[in-house]
mmCIF file with all atom_site columns, C-alpha atoms in Angstrom:
data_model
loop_
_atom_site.group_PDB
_atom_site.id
_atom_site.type_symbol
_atom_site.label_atom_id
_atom_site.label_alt_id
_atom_site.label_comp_id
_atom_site.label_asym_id
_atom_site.label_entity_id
_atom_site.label_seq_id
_atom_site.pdbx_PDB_ins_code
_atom_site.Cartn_x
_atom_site.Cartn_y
_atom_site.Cartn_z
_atom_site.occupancy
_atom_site.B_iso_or_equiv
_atom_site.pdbx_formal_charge
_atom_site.auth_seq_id
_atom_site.auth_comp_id
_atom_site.auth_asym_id
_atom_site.auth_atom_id
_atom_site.pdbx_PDB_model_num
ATOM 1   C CA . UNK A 1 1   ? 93.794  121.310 77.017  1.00 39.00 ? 517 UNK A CA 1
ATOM 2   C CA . UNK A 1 2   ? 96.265  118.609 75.545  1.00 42.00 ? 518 UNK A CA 1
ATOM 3   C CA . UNK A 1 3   ? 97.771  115.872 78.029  1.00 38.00 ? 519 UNK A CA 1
ATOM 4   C CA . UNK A 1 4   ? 100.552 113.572 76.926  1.00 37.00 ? 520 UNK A CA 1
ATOM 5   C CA . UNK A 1 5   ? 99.895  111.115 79.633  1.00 37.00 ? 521 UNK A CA 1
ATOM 6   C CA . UNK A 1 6   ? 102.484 108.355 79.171  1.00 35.00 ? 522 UNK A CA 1
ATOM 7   C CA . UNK A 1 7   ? 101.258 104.747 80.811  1.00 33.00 ? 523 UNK A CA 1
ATOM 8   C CA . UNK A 1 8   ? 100.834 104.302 84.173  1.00 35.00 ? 524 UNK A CA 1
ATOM 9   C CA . UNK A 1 9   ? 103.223 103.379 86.367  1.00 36.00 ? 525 UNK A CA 1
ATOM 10  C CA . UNK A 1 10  ? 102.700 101.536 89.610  1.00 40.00 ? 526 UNK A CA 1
ATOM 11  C CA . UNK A 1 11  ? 105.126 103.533 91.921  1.00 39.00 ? 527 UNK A CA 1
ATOM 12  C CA . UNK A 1 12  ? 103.916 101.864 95.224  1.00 43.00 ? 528 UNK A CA 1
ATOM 13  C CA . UNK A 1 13  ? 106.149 102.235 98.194  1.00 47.00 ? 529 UNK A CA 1
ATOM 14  C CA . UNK A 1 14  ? 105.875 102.267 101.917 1.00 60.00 ? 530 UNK A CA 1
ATOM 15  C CA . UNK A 1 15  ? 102.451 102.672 103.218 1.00 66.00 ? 531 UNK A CA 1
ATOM 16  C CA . UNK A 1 16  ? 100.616 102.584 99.517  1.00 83.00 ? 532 UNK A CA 1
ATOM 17  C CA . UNK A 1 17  ? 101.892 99.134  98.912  1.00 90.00 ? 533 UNK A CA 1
ATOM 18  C CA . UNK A 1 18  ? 101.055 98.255  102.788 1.00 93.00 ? 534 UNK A CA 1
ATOM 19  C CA . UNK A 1 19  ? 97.823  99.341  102.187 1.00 94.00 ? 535 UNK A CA 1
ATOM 20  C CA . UNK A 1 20  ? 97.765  97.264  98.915  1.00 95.00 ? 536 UNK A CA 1
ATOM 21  C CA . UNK A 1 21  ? 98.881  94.223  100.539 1.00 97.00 ? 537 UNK A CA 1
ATOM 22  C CA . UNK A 1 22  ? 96.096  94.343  103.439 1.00 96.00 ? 538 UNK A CA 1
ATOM 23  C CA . UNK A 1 23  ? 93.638  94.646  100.558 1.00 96.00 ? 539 UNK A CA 1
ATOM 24  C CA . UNK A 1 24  ? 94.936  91.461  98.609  1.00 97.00 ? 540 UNK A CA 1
ATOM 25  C CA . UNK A 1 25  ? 95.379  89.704  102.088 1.00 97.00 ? 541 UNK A CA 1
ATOM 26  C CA . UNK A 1 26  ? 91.579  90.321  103.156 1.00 96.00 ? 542 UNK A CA 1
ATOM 27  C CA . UNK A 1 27  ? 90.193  89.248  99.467  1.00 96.00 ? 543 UNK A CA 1
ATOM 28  C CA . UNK A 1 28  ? 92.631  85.855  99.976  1.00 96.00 ? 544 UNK A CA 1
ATOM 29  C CA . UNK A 1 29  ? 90.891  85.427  103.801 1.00 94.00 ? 545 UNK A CA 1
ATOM 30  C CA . UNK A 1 30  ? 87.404  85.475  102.038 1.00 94.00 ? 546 UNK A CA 1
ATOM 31  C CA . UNK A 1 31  ? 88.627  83.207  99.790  1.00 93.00 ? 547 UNK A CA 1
ATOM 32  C CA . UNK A 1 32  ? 89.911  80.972  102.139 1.00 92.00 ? 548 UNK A CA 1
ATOM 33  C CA . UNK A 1 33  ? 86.855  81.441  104.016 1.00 90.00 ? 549 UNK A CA 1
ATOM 34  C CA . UNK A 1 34  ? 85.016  80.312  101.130 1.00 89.00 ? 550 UNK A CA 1
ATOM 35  C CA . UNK A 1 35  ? 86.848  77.881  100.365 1.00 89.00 ? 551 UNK A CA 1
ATOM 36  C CA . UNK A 1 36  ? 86.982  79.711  96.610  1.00 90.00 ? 552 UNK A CA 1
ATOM 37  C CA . UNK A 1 37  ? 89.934  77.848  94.466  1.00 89.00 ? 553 UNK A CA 1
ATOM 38  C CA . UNK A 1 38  ? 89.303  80.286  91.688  1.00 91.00 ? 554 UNK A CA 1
ATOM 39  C CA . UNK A 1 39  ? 90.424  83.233  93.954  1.00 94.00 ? 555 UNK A CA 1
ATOM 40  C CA . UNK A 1 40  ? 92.881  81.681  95.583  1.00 93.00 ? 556 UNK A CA 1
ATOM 41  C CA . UNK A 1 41  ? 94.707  81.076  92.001  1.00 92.00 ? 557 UNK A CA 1
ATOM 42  C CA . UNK A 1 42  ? 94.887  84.443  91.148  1.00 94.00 ? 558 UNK A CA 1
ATOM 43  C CA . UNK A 1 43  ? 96.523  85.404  94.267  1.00 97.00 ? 559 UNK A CA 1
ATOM 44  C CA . UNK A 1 44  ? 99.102  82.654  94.578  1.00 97.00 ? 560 UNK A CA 1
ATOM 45  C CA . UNK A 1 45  ? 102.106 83.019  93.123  1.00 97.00 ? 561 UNK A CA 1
ATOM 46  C CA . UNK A 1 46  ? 102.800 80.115  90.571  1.00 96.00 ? 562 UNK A CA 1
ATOM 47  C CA . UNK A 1 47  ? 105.490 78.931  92.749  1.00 96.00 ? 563 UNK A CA 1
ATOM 48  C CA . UNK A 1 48  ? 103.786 79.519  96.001  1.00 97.00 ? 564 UNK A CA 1
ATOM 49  C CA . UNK A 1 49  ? 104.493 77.063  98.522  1.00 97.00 ? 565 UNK A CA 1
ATOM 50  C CA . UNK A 1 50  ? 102.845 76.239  102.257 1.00 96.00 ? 566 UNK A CA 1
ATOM 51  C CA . UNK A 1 51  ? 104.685 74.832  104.913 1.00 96.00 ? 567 UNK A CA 1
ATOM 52  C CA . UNK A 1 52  ? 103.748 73.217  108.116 1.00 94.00 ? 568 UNK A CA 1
ATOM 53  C CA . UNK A 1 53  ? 105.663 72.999  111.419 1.00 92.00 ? 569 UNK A CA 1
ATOM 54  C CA . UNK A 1 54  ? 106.579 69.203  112.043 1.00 87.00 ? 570 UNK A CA 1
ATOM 55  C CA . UNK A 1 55  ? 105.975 68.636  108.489 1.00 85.00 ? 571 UNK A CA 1
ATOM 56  C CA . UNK A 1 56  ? 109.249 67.258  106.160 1.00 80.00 ? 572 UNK A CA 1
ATOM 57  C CA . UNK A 1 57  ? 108.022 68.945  102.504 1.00 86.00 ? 573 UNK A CA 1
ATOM 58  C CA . UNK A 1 58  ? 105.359 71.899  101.750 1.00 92.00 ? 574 UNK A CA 1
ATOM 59  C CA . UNK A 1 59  ? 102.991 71.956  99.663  1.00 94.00 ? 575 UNK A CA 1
ATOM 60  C CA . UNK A 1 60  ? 102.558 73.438  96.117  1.00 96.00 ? 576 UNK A CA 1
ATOM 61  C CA . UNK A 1 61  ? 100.069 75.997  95.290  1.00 96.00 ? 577 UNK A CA 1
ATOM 62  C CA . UNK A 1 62  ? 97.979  73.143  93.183  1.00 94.00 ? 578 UNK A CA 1
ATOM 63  C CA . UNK A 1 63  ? 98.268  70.775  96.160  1.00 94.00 ? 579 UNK A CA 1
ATOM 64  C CA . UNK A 1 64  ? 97.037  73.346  98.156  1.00 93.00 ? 580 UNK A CA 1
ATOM 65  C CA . UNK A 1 65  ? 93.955  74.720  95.849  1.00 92.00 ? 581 UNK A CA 1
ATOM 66  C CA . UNK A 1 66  ? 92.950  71.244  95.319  1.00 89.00 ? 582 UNK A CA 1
ATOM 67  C CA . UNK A 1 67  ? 92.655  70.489  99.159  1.00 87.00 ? 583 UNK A CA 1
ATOM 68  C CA . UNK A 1 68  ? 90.109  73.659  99.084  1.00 83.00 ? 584 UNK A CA 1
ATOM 69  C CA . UNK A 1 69  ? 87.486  71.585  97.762  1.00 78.00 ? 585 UNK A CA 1
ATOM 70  C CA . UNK A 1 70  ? 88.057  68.641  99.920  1.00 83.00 ? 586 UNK A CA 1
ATOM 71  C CA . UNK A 1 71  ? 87.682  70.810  103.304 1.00 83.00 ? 587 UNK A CA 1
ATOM 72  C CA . UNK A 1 72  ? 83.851  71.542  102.873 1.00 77.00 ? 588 UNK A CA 1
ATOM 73  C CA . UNK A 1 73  ? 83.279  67.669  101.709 1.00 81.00 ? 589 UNK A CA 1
ATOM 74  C CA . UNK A 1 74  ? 84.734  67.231  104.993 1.00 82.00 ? 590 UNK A CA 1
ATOM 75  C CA . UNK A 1 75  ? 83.736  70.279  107.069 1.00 82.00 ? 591 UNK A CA 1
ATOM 76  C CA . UNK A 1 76  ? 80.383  71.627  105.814 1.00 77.00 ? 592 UNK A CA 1
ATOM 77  C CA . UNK A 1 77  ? 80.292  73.861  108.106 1.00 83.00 ? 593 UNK A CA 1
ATOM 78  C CA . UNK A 1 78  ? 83.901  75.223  108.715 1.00 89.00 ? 594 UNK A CA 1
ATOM 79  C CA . UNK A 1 79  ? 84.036  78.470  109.579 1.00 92.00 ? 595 UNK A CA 1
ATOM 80  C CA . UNK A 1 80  ? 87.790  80.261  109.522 1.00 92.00 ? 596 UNK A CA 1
ATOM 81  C CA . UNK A 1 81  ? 88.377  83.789  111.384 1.00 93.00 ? 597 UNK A CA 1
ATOM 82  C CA . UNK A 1 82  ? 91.221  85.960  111.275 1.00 94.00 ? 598 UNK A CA 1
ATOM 83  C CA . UNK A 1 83  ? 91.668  87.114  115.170 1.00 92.00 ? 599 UNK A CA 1
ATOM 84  C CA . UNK A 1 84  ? 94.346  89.398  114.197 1.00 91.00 ? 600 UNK A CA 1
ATOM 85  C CA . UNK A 1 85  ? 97.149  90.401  111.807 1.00 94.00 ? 601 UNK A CA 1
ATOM 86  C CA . UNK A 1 86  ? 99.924  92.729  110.972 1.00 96.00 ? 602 UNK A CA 1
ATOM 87  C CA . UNK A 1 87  ? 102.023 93.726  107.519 1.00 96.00 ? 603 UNK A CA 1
ATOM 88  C CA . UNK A 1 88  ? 105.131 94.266  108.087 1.00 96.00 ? 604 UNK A CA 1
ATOM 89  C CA . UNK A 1 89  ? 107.323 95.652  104.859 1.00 95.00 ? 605 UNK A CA 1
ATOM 90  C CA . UNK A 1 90  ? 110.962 93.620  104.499 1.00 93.00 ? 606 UNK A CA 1
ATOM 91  C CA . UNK A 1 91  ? 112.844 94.741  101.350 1.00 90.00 ? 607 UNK A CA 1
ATOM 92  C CA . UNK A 1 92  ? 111.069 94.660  98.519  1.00 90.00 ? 608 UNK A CA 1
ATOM 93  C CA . UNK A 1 93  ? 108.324 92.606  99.817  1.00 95.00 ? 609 UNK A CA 1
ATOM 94  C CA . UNK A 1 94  ? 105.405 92.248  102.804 1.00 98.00 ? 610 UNK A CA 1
ATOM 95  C CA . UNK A 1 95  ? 105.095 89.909  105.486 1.00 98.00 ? 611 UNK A CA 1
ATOM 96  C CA . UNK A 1 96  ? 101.567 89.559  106.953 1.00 98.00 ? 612 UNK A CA 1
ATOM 97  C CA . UNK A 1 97  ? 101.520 87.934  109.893 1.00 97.00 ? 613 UNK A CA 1
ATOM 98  C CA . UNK A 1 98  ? 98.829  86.606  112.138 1.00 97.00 ? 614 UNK A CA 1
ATOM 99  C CA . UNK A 1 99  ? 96.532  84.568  114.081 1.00 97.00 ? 615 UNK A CA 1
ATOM 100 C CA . UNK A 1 100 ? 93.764  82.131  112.080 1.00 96.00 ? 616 UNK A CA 1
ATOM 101 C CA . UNK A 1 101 ? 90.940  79.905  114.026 1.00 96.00 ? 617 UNK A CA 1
ATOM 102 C CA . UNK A 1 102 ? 89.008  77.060  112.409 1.00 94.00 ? 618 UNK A CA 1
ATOM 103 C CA . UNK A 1 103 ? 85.824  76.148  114.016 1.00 94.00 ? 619 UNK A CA 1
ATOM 104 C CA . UNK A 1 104 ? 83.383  73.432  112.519 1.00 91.00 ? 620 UNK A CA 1
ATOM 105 C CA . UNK A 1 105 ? 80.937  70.550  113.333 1.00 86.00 ? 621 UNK A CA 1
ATOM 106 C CA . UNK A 1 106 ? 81.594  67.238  111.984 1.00 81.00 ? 622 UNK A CA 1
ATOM 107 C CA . UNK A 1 107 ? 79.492  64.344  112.842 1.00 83.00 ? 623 UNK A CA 1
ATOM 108 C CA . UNK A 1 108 ? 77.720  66.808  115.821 1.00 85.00 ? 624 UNK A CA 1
ATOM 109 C CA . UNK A 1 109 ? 80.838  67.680  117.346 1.00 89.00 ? 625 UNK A CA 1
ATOM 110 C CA . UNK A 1 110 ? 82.372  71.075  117.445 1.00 93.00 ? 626 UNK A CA 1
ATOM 111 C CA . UNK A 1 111 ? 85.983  71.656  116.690 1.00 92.00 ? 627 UNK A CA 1
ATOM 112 C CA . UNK A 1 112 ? 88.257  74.245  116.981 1.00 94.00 ? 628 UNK A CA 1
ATOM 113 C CA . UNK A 1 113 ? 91.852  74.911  115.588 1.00 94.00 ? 629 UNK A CA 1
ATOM 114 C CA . UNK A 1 114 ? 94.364  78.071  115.908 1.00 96.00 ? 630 UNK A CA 1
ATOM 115 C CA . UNK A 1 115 ? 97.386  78.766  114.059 1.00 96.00 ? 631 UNK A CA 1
ATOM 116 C CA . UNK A 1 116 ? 99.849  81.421  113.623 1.00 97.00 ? 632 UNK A CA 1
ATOM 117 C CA . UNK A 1 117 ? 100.623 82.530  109.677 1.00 97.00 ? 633 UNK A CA 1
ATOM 118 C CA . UNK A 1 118 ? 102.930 84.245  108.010 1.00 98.00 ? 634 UNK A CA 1
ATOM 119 C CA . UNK A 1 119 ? 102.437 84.829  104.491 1.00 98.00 ? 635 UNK A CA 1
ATOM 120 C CA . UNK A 1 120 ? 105.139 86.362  102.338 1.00 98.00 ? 636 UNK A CA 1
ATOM 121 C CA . UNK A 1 121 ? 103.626 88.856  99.349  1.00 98.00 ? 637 UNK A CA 1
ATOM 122 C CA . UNK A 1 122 ? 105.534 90.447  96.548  1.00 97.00 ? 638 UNK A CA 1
ATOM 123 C CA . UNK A 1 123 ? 104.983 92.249  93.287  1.00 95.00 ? 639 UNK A CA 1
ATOM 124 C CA . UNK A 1 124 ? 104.864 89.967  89.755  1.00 93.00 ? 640 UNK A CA 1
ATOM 125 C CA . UNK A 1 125 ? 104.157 91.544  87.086  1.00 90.00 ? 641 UNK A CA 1
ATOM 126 C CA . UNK A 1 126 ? 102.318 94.497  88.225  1.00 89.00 ? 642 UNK A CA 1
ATOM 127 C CA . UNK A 1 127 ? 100.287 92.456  90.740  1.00 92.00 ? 643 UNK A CA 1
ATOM 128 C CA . UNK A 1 128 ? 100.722 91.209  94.824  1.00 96.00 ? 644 UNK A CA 1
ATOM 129 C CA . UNK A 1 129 ? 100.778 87.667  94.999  1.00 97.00 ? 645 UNK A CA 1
ATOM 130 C CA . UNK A 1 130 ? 101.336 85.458  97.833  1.00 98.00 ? 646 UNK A CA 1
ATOM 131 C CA . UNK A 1 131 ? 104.770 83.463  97.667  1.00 98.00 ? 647 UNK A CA 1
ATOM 132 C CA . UNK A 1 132 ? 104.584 81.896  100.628 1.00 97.00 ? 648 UNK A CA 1
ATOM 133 C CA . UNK A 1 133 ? 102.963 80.693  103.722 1.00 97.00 ? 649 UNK A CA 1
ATOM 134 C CA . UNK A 1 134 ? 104.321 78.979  107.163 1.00 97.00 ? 650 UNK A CA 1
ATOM 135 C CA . UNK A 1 135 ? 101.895 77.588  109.699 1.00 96.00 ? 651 UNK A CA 1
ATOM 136 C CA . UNK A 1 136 ? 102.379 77.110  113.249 1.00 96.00 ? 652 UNK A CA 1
ATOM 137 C CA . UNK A 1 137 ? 100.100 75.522  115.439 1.00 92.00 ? 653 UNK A CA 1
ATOM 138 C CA . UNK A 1 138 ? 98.654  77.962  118.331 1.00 93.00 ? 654 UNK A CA 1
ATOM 139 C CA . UNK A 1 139 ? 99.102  75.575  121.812 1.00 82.00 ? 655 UNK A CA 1
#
């Protein structure tokens, strides 16, 4: 049987590219989770930017890999949990919201810190990548 199967086309709507998006956004929390700069580039945008609450300018997707390393220098034993999130589809992109806690030992003291994310995904080139991401603290 003959096929003339033309190239594929990515056709992802609605709950396909929901479902899409929760996939990219768990391999980016295990990245963040370990701390893994090579993963993290691949899922950034080039022109991904984070913002902070309280905070005048964001920072760049290399600012923001390069801090990676520094954490575990820092925290060798930060651990970072997702407690919850959503996706949420606005136009022709996804917002996944959520709920992120930090906890970590550092000089034999505990620590623990929550914040809220939302992280803005959209389609380049073929892929999901992460545009953007604002953080607010959790009081």
């Amino acid at each position: 049987m003959a096929c003339s199967c033309g190239p594929a086309q990515d056709t992802t709507t609605g709950k396909d590219g929901a479902d899409q998006v929760a996939r990219r956004e768990a391999i980016y929390n295990g990245a963040y989770q370990n701390l893994d700069a090579a993963v993290m580039q691949r899922l950034l945008s080039d022109s991904y930017v984070i913002t902070y609450t309280g905070q005048a300018a964001g920072k760049t997707k290399a600012q923001f890999v390069d801090e990676l390393g520094q954490l575990r220098l820092v925290f060798p034993e930060l651990r970072i949990i997702v407690d919850s999130s959503k996706v949420i589809p606005y136009q022709d992109l996804y917002i996944v919201q959520g709920i992120r806690t930090f906890n970590w030992r550092a000089n034999g003291e505990p620590g623990t810190y929550r914040e809220r994310f939302t992280n803005r995904w959209s389609r380049e080139e073929g892929d999901w990548v992460m545009l953007a991401t604002k953080i607010d603290p959790v009081r």
